[in-house]
Amino acid sequence: MTGALAFDIAHMLAGGLVLASFMLLYQDRLHGLVNTYALHALVLTASVAWQAWAQGAPHLYITALVALVFKALVIPLALHRIIRRLGIHRDIENAVGTGLTMLTGMGLVALSMVVMLRVTAEADPLAREDLAMALAVVLLGLLMMVTRRNAIGQVVGFMSLENGLVLAAAGARGMPLVVEISVAFSVLVAFIVIGIVLFRIRERFDTVDVGALDDFRGERR
Amino acid sequence: MQAGAALLVVVGVLLGIAALAVALARRPRAYRIVYAASLAASLAGFAIALTALLSNAASFVVLPLGLPWVGARFAVDALSAFFLAVVNLGGAAASLYGLGYGRHEEAQHRVLPFYPAFLAGMNLVVLAADAFTFLLSWEFMSLASWALVLAHHREAENRRAATVYLVMASFGTMALLLAFGLMAGAGGDYSFAAIRAAERAPLAASLALVLALLGAGSKAGLVPLHVWLPLAHPAAPSHVSALMSGVMTKVAVYGFIRIVFDLVGEPAWWAALVLIALGGISAVLGILHALMERDLKRLLAFSTIENIGIVFACLGLALAFRANAMEWAAALALTAALFHVFNHALFKSLLFFGAGAVLTATGSRDMERLGGLIHRMPATALFFLVGALAISALPPLNGFISEWLAFQAILQSPALDGWGLKIAVPALGGMLALAAALAAACFVRAFGVAFLGRPRAPEAAEAKEVDRFSLAAMAGLALICLLAGILPGFVIDALAPVTRLAVSGAMPIQAELPWLSIVPITEGRSSYNGLLVFLFIAISGFGSAAVIHRFASRRLRRAPAWDCGFPVPAAATQYSAGGFAQPFRRIFGATLFAARDEVTMPPPGDMRPARLVTIIHDPIWERAYVPLAGAVDRLAGSLNRLQFLTIRRYLTLVFLFLVALLLVLALWT
Amino acid sequence: MILDIAVQGAQMVLVLALAPLLTGFVRKVKARLTRRQGPSLIQPYRDLARLMRKDAVVAEGASWLFRAAPYIVFAATWVAAALVPTFAAGLVFSWSADLIAIIALLGTARFFLALAGMDIGTAFGGIGSSREMMISSFAEPAMMLTMFALALVAGSTQLATVSSVLATPEVGLRVSLAMALIALVIVALAEHARIPVDNPATHLELTMVHEAMVLEYSGRHLAMIELAAMLKLVLYISLIACVFVPWGIAPSGAGLGAFAAGALLWLVKLAAGGFLLGLFETSIAKMRVFRVPDFLGVALMLGLLGTLLLFVSRSL
């Protein structure tokens, strides 16, 4: 398979990840949000596996497997259970409207393309675009965290941000496995802690709306 | 004689008509004389300007008016010839319309003297070849149109419109004054030839560019300086509204092109970006405002803002291409802008004439009180339909040609370098496509609610067709719209001398292409043939009708409307203008205009009607202009205390000022 | 020269003749997928013939626009459909309208249809026109941006050039082309009044868009409008086929054998497109009207993203 086609497919998968991030932005139902996150993780798996094949780096297959098992299966299933037990499976409110969020997302994609393509002007031209899309995924994950009121939405945003980082690391050659394992474990630990905290919040305040928490911070507005 | 001298004679004739009108204005038939003479003068002016454009002859006249050591210079080159042709064509159409419409004007003495003066002022602005003459003519044009806006001064909203217009026009003139001052430099020679040749610091050039944008942009109606347009344009009589929207905004565009493309030399690198951004935003904001309006003339005024946005965006593209040494693409973008200038003058005048006819026949501009006019005023409805099709950029009419050229220019833009442009131009493409789709929606709404359906109020049920002069003016403009859409190659070829002057490049010659199609770059890249498309549609339409009538059936029966089996005779059940626009208010208006629909339903058993109130805010007016006006008020209030000082305080002021001036003299090296 | 004109004429006639067959095929697929027998494949021909023979019943308040609009809509749609390369590119008149002109011709048809909906002055017509213009205010820019992306990749807006450039292997698999494909499919669903945007088989005001506009039409007028809608389906599937599956289109100046092979391949592409459309329509439900802007907004964003990527980098 020629090099150009390999890069085209890599770009296609990276572009698919950006599209999945956009899909995450406009989900307003919690179950749909978690399923879209599972799709996000699946596209990441495909992208990392393709990079493993194209670069001839077999340890990336393990990264892909970790992504598949943890991020596409375990975490979404656990999130579905948490949502059902918290009883919040009705719908989400965004803090900002959908149209404005999508336009801001477009602006962030443009920004990340401009920044990446200027900063890496002397690097390999075809890998730069993958990095630009990875940066776009990171920024879109941050945007998602900023525009969600529900804590679960913010958690999913954080995890999609981390997916973007994995994509960047896999695109640039030579990401050692130990980094991936430690990142994966730290995400898992963070996730467990967040789950426990969510239950405690819900017990205490009867809601997981982070806006409601402001009233209890001790600063009157 | 030379074109310049001939046109000055025409201007003189118009000023003479204005003077005559002052004397005759109170007579009952005076309007006929004034408008007929203006028609003749404008037609002569159009013929002279067209000849000058096609022959690409330049001429130059100096008159011993004004300042004794300067004189007044007038010149005609390709750029001014084109705009003179547009101005005089619009003037001729408005005069022909006025021959019929003028009868219904009750304040003749407030309209007749200023109308020819307005035409003369616009011609003078385009003819001017030095800064003094330009600014004097610009002010003269503004004042004449201000007097016309104030023609029906008894209504409070007209007075308010005139006040806002006066303030914005003065601001614009001041900006232009400063711009010319910066461009001429310390040399003191204000003729355009001297300004063109002068060297200036880049900072001065950039500042002059910004000031020119403020000055010309405010007269043209570019966001955020557009606030006077929807107030003033509807307030004037309809033929004057057509002139203000269709022609005066183009004079402002001429001023901008003259300064930025001709006099300033190489503009700064960010100029194109600013123009593209402002143009795109004006296009989208203008048409969204138009969708929220129920007053026909305000809707048309907002639509002018949209079209001016398109023109300025194409001018920005032309600047960007010229700075990148792609002259052929710059010529394409500039041709798109100028073709749109020509088109907009035509179809906006046509639409305003139609709105004026509706106002004359029904006494109302409010779409919610119209309906069914296609039966009562069939000719007006047909011409308004042609105007609506043209402004929605639908083939085979002329609006589509300028939009097509603009998109072709956008498609050449990836070759531009500069990251700002690489992001701004695709965004502009999206905004122009969105504006075009919204314009179609807006004019489906305008034509559908006003002319189709059933009458919503008694005045619409008793409307009568207007007189034949008005209809003749509308018919002429509609015909030119169709011809320009079918035979665009001739217009593009006529614009070639203008683009050669402004960007040193031209599009390929269109007149020798087979079947009269247009090819903007090369044959393989893109082409369009308006004549063939029109012929195909006509043949398919008539052919299928003929075949079906011959072989299938041609019987027709009339029956009450089906309406799913529940026909309601009351006309209030049909869609209103507000109802048609509700999806747009909900999707676009909620974020941009903070639009809210409030419904108050009385409790069951209460006989009062339910009320639906739509609240729309104009964010630019409320966030920018109102605080500014408040700040000016407060400053003026605090300065007012200077009126009431004691004698000792006044003496102290004089003393301090004298000491300060002496200090300046002492320290200035 | 005479042969060229004959081939162009043959394409126009073929497009017109096959349009009802494609619609019948889609209905058959939908029926079979829901375990029904479904109407016969040539039922749309019979429907059109029946409508043509009947009297046209026109409301008392209708104007000349109401009676002329079906012919204008049909004419504009047929001209647009005839200019899309189906089995042969570079036909004699195919350079007279490019991608942008074809979209704009469909806009002309839609303008007149919306006006016809408002002509009688009933509430249903107003609903249809208002919703149709709302949908088009998203669908048309999305389509235009998709065309930009295609034109930027191919370096031309001529459909013949676009399809021949995209048939060469140097183009490769591009992200922007994938986005353009998804956006085009979404727009095609919206413009052809298919589920999930509109239900062509309902007459409930909650769910009508296209049907509401043509509620008052009957007889030959209704037949022309239905025929125009069928032509639109052929147009969209042919457009998607000639851009994204361009292999088999006979280049200009080829012989009759190439034309015949191209025509056969075109029929296969139409059938595949019709099958996929039927499959998609059967598997999802119709959206609420105010979710449609979100759905079309996706197409708009994809088109904008694809164009942006092509501006920023030549290889995307």
Coordinates of N, CA and C in Angstrom, one line a residue, chain B residues 298-379:
Chain B
R298 N -39.1 49.1 5.3 CA -38.0 48.8 6.2 C -37.3 47.5 5.8
L299 N -38.1 46.5 5.4 CA -37.6 45.3 5.0 C -36.6 45.5 3.8
L300 N -37.1 46.3 2.8 CA -36.2 46.6 1.7 C -34.9 47.3 2.1
A301 N -35.1 48.3 3.1 CA -33.9 49.0 3.5 C -32.9 48.0 4.2
F302 N -33.3 47.1 5.0 CA -32.4 46.1 5.6 C -31.8 45.2 4.5
S303 N -32.6 44.9 3.5 CA -32.0 44.1 2.4 C -30.9 44.9 1.7
T304 N -31.0 46.2 1.6 CA -30.0 47.0 1.0 C -28.7 46.8 1.8
I305 N -28.8 46.7 3.2 CA -27.6 46.5 4.0 C -27.0 45.2 3.6
E306 N -27.8 44.2 3.4 CA -27.2 42.9 3.0 C -26.5 43.0 1.7
N307 N -27.1 43.6 0.7 CA -26.4 43.7 -0.6 C -25.2 44.5 -0.6
I308 N -25.2 45.6 0.2 CA -23.9 46.4 0.3 C -22.8 45.6 1.0
G309 N -23.2 44.7 1.9 CA -22.3 43.8 2.5 C -21.6 42.9 1.5
I310 N -22.4 42.4 0.6 CA -21.9 41.6 -0.5 C -20.9 42.3 -1.4
V311 N -21.2 43.6 -1.7 CA -20.4 44.4 -2.5 C -19.0 44.7 -1.8
F312 N -19.1 45.0 -0.5 CA -17.8 45.3 0.2 C -17.0 44.1 0.4
A313 N -17.7 42.9 0.6 CA -16.9 41.7 0.7 C -16.1 41.4 -0.6
C314 N -16.8 41.6 -1.7 CA -16.1 41.3 -3.0 C -15.0 42.4 -3.2
L315 N -15.2 43.6 -2.8 CA -14.1 44.6 -2.9 C -12.9 44.1 -2.0
G316 N -13.2 43.6 -0.8 CA -12.1 43.1 0.0 C -11.3 42.0 -0.7
L317 N -12.1 41.1 -1.4 CA -11.4 40.0 -2.1 C -10.5 40.6 -3.2
A318 N -11.1 41.6 -3.9 CA -10.3 42.2 -5.0 C -9.0 42.8 -4.5
L319 N -9.1 43.5 -3.3 CA -7.9 44.0 -2.7 C -6.9 42.9 -2.4
A320 N -7.4 41.8 -1.8 CA -6.5 40.7 -1.4 C -5.8 40.2 -2.6
F321 N -6.6 40.0 -3.7 CA -5.9 39.4 -4.9 C -4.9 40.4 -5.5
R322 N -5.3 41.7 -5.5 CA -4.3 42.6 -6.1 C -3.0 42.6 -5.3
A323 N -3.2 42.6 -3.9 CA -1.9 42.6 -3.1 C -1.1 41.3 -3.3
N324 N -1.7 40.3 -3.8 CA -1.0 39.0 -4.1 C -0.6 38.9 -5.5
A325 N -0.7 40.0 -6.3 CA -0.3 40.0 -7.7 C -1.1 39.0 -8.5
M326 N -2.3 38.7 -8.2 CA -3.2 37.9 -9.0 C -4.2 38.8 -9.7
E327 N -3.8 39.5 -10.7 CA -4.6 40.6 -11.2 C -5.9 40.0 -11.9
W328 N -5.8 38.8 -12.5 CA -7.0 38.3 -13.2 C -8.1 38.0 -12.2
A329 N -7.6 37.5 -11.0 CA -8.6 37.2 -9.9 C -9.2 38.5 -9.3
A330 N -8.3 39.5 -9.2 CA -8.8 40.8 -8.7 C -9.8 41.3 -9.6
A331 N -9.5 41.2 -10.9 CA -10.5 41.7 -11.9 C -11.8 41.0 -11.7
L332 N -11.7 39.6 -11.5 CA -13.0 38.8 -11.3 C -13.8 39.3 -10.1
A333 N -13.1 39.5 -9.0 CA -13.8 39.9 -7.8 C -14.3 41.3 -8.0
L334 N -13.6 42.2 -8.6 CA -14.1 43.6 -8.8 C -15.2 43.6 -9.7
T335 N -15.2 42.8 -10.8 CA -16.3 42.7 -11.7 C -17.5 42.2 -10.9
A336 N -17.4 41.2 -10.0 CA -18.5 40.7 -9.3 C -19.1 41.9 -8.5
A337 N -18.2 42.7 -7.8 CA -18.7 43.8 -7.0 C -19.4 44.8 -7.8
L338 N -18.9 45.2 -9.0 CA -19.5 46.2 -9.8 C -20.8 45.7 -10.5
F339 N -20.8 44.5 -10.9 CA -22.0 43.9 -11.5 C -23.1 43.9 -10.4
H340 N -22.7 43.6 -9.1 CA -23.7 43.6 -8.1 C -24.2 45.0 -7.8
V341 N -23.3 46.0 -7.9 CA -23.7 47.4 -7.8 C -24.8 47.7 -8.9
F342 N -24.5 47.4 -10.1 CA -25.5 47.6 -11.2 C -26.8 46.9 -10.9
N343 N -26.7 45.6 -10.6 CA -27.9 44.8 -10.3 C -28.7 45.4 -9.2
H344 N -28.0 45.7 -8.1 CA -28.8 46.1 -6.9 C -29.5 47.4 -7.2
A345 N -28.8 48.4 -7.9 CA -29.5 49.6 -8.3 C -30.8 49.3 -9.0
L346 N -30.7 48.3 -9.9 CA -31.9 48.0 -10.7 C -33.0 47.3 -9.9
F347 N -32.7 46.2 -9.2 CA -33.8 45.5 -8.6 C -34.2 46.2 -7.3
K348 N -33.3 46.9 -6.6 CA -33.8 47.6 -5.4 C -34.8 48.7 -5.8
S349 N -34.4 49.5 -6.8 CA -35.3 50.5 -7.3 C -36.7 49.9 -7.7
L350 N -36.6 48.8 -8.4 CA -37.9 48.1 -8.8 C -38.7 47.7 -7.6
L351 N -38.1 47.2 -6.6 CA -38.8 46.7 -5.4 C -39.4 47.9 -4.7
F352 N -38.6 49.0 -4.6 CA -39.1 50.2 -3.9 C -40.3 50.8 -4.7
F353 N -40.2 50.8 -6.0 CA -41.3 51.3 -6.8 C -42.6 50.4 -6.5
G354 N -42.4 49.1 -6.4 CA -43.5 48.2 -6.1 C -44.1 48.6 -4.8
A355 N -43.2 48.7 -3.8 CA -43.7 49.1 -2.4 C -44.4 50.4 -2.4
G356 N -43.9 51.4 -3.2 CA -44.6 52.6 -3.3 C -46.0 52.5 -4.0
A357 N -46.0 51.6 -5.0 CA -47.3 51.4 -5.6 C -48.3 50.8 -4.6
V358 N -47.8 49.8 -3.8 CA -48.7 49.2 -2.8 C -49.1 50.3 -1.8
L359 N -48.2 51.2 -1.4 CA -48.6 52.2 -0.5 C -49.6 53.1 -1.0
T360 N -49.4 53.5 -2.3 CA -50.4 54.4 -3.0 C -51.7 53.7 -3.0
A361 N -51.8 52.4 -3.4 CA -53.0 51.8 -3.6 C -53.8 51.4 -2.4
T362 N -53.0 51.1 -1.3 CA -53.7 50.6 -0.1 C -53.5 51.6 1.1
G363 N -52.6 52.5 1.0 CA -52.3 53.4 2.1 C -51.6 52.7 3.2
S364 N -51.0 51.5 3.0 CA -50.4 50.9 4.2 C -49.1 50.2 3.7
R365 N -48.1 50.3 4.6 CA -46.8 49.6 4.3 C -46.7 48.3 5.1
D366 N -47.7 48.1 5.9 CA -47.6 47.0 6.9 C -48.1 45.7 6.2
M367 N -47.2 44.7 6.1 CA -47.6 43.5 5.4 C -48.8 42.8 6.1
E368 N -48.9 43.0 7.4 CA -50.0 42.3 8.0 C -51.4 42.8 7.7
R369 N -51.4 43.9 6.9 CA -52.7 44.5 6.5 C -52.9 44.3 5.0
L370 N -52.0 43.5 4.3 CA -52.1 43.4 2.9 C -52.5 42.0 2.5
G371 N -52.4 41.6 1.3 CA -52.8 40.2 0.9 C -53.7 40.3 -0.3
G372 N -53.5 39.3 -1.2 CA -54.4 39.2 -2.4 C -54.2 40.3 -3.4
L373 N -53.1 41.0 -3.3 CA -53.0 42.1 -4.2 C -52.7 41.7 -5.7
I374 N -52.4 40.4 -5.8 CA -52.1 39.9 -7.2 C -53.3 40.0 -8.1
H375 N -54.5 39.9 -7.4 CA -55.7 40.0 -8.2 C -56.1 41.4 -8.5
R376 N -55.8 42.4 -7.5 CA -56.2 43.7 -7.7 C -55.2 44.5 -8.5
M377 N -53.9 44.2 -8.3 CA -52.8 45.0 -9.0 C -51.9 44.0 -9.7
P378 N -52.4 43.4 -10.8 CA -51.7 42.3 -11.4 C -50.3 42.7 -12.0
A379 N -50.3 43.9 -12.6 CA -49.0 44.3 -13.2 C -48.0 44.6 -12.2

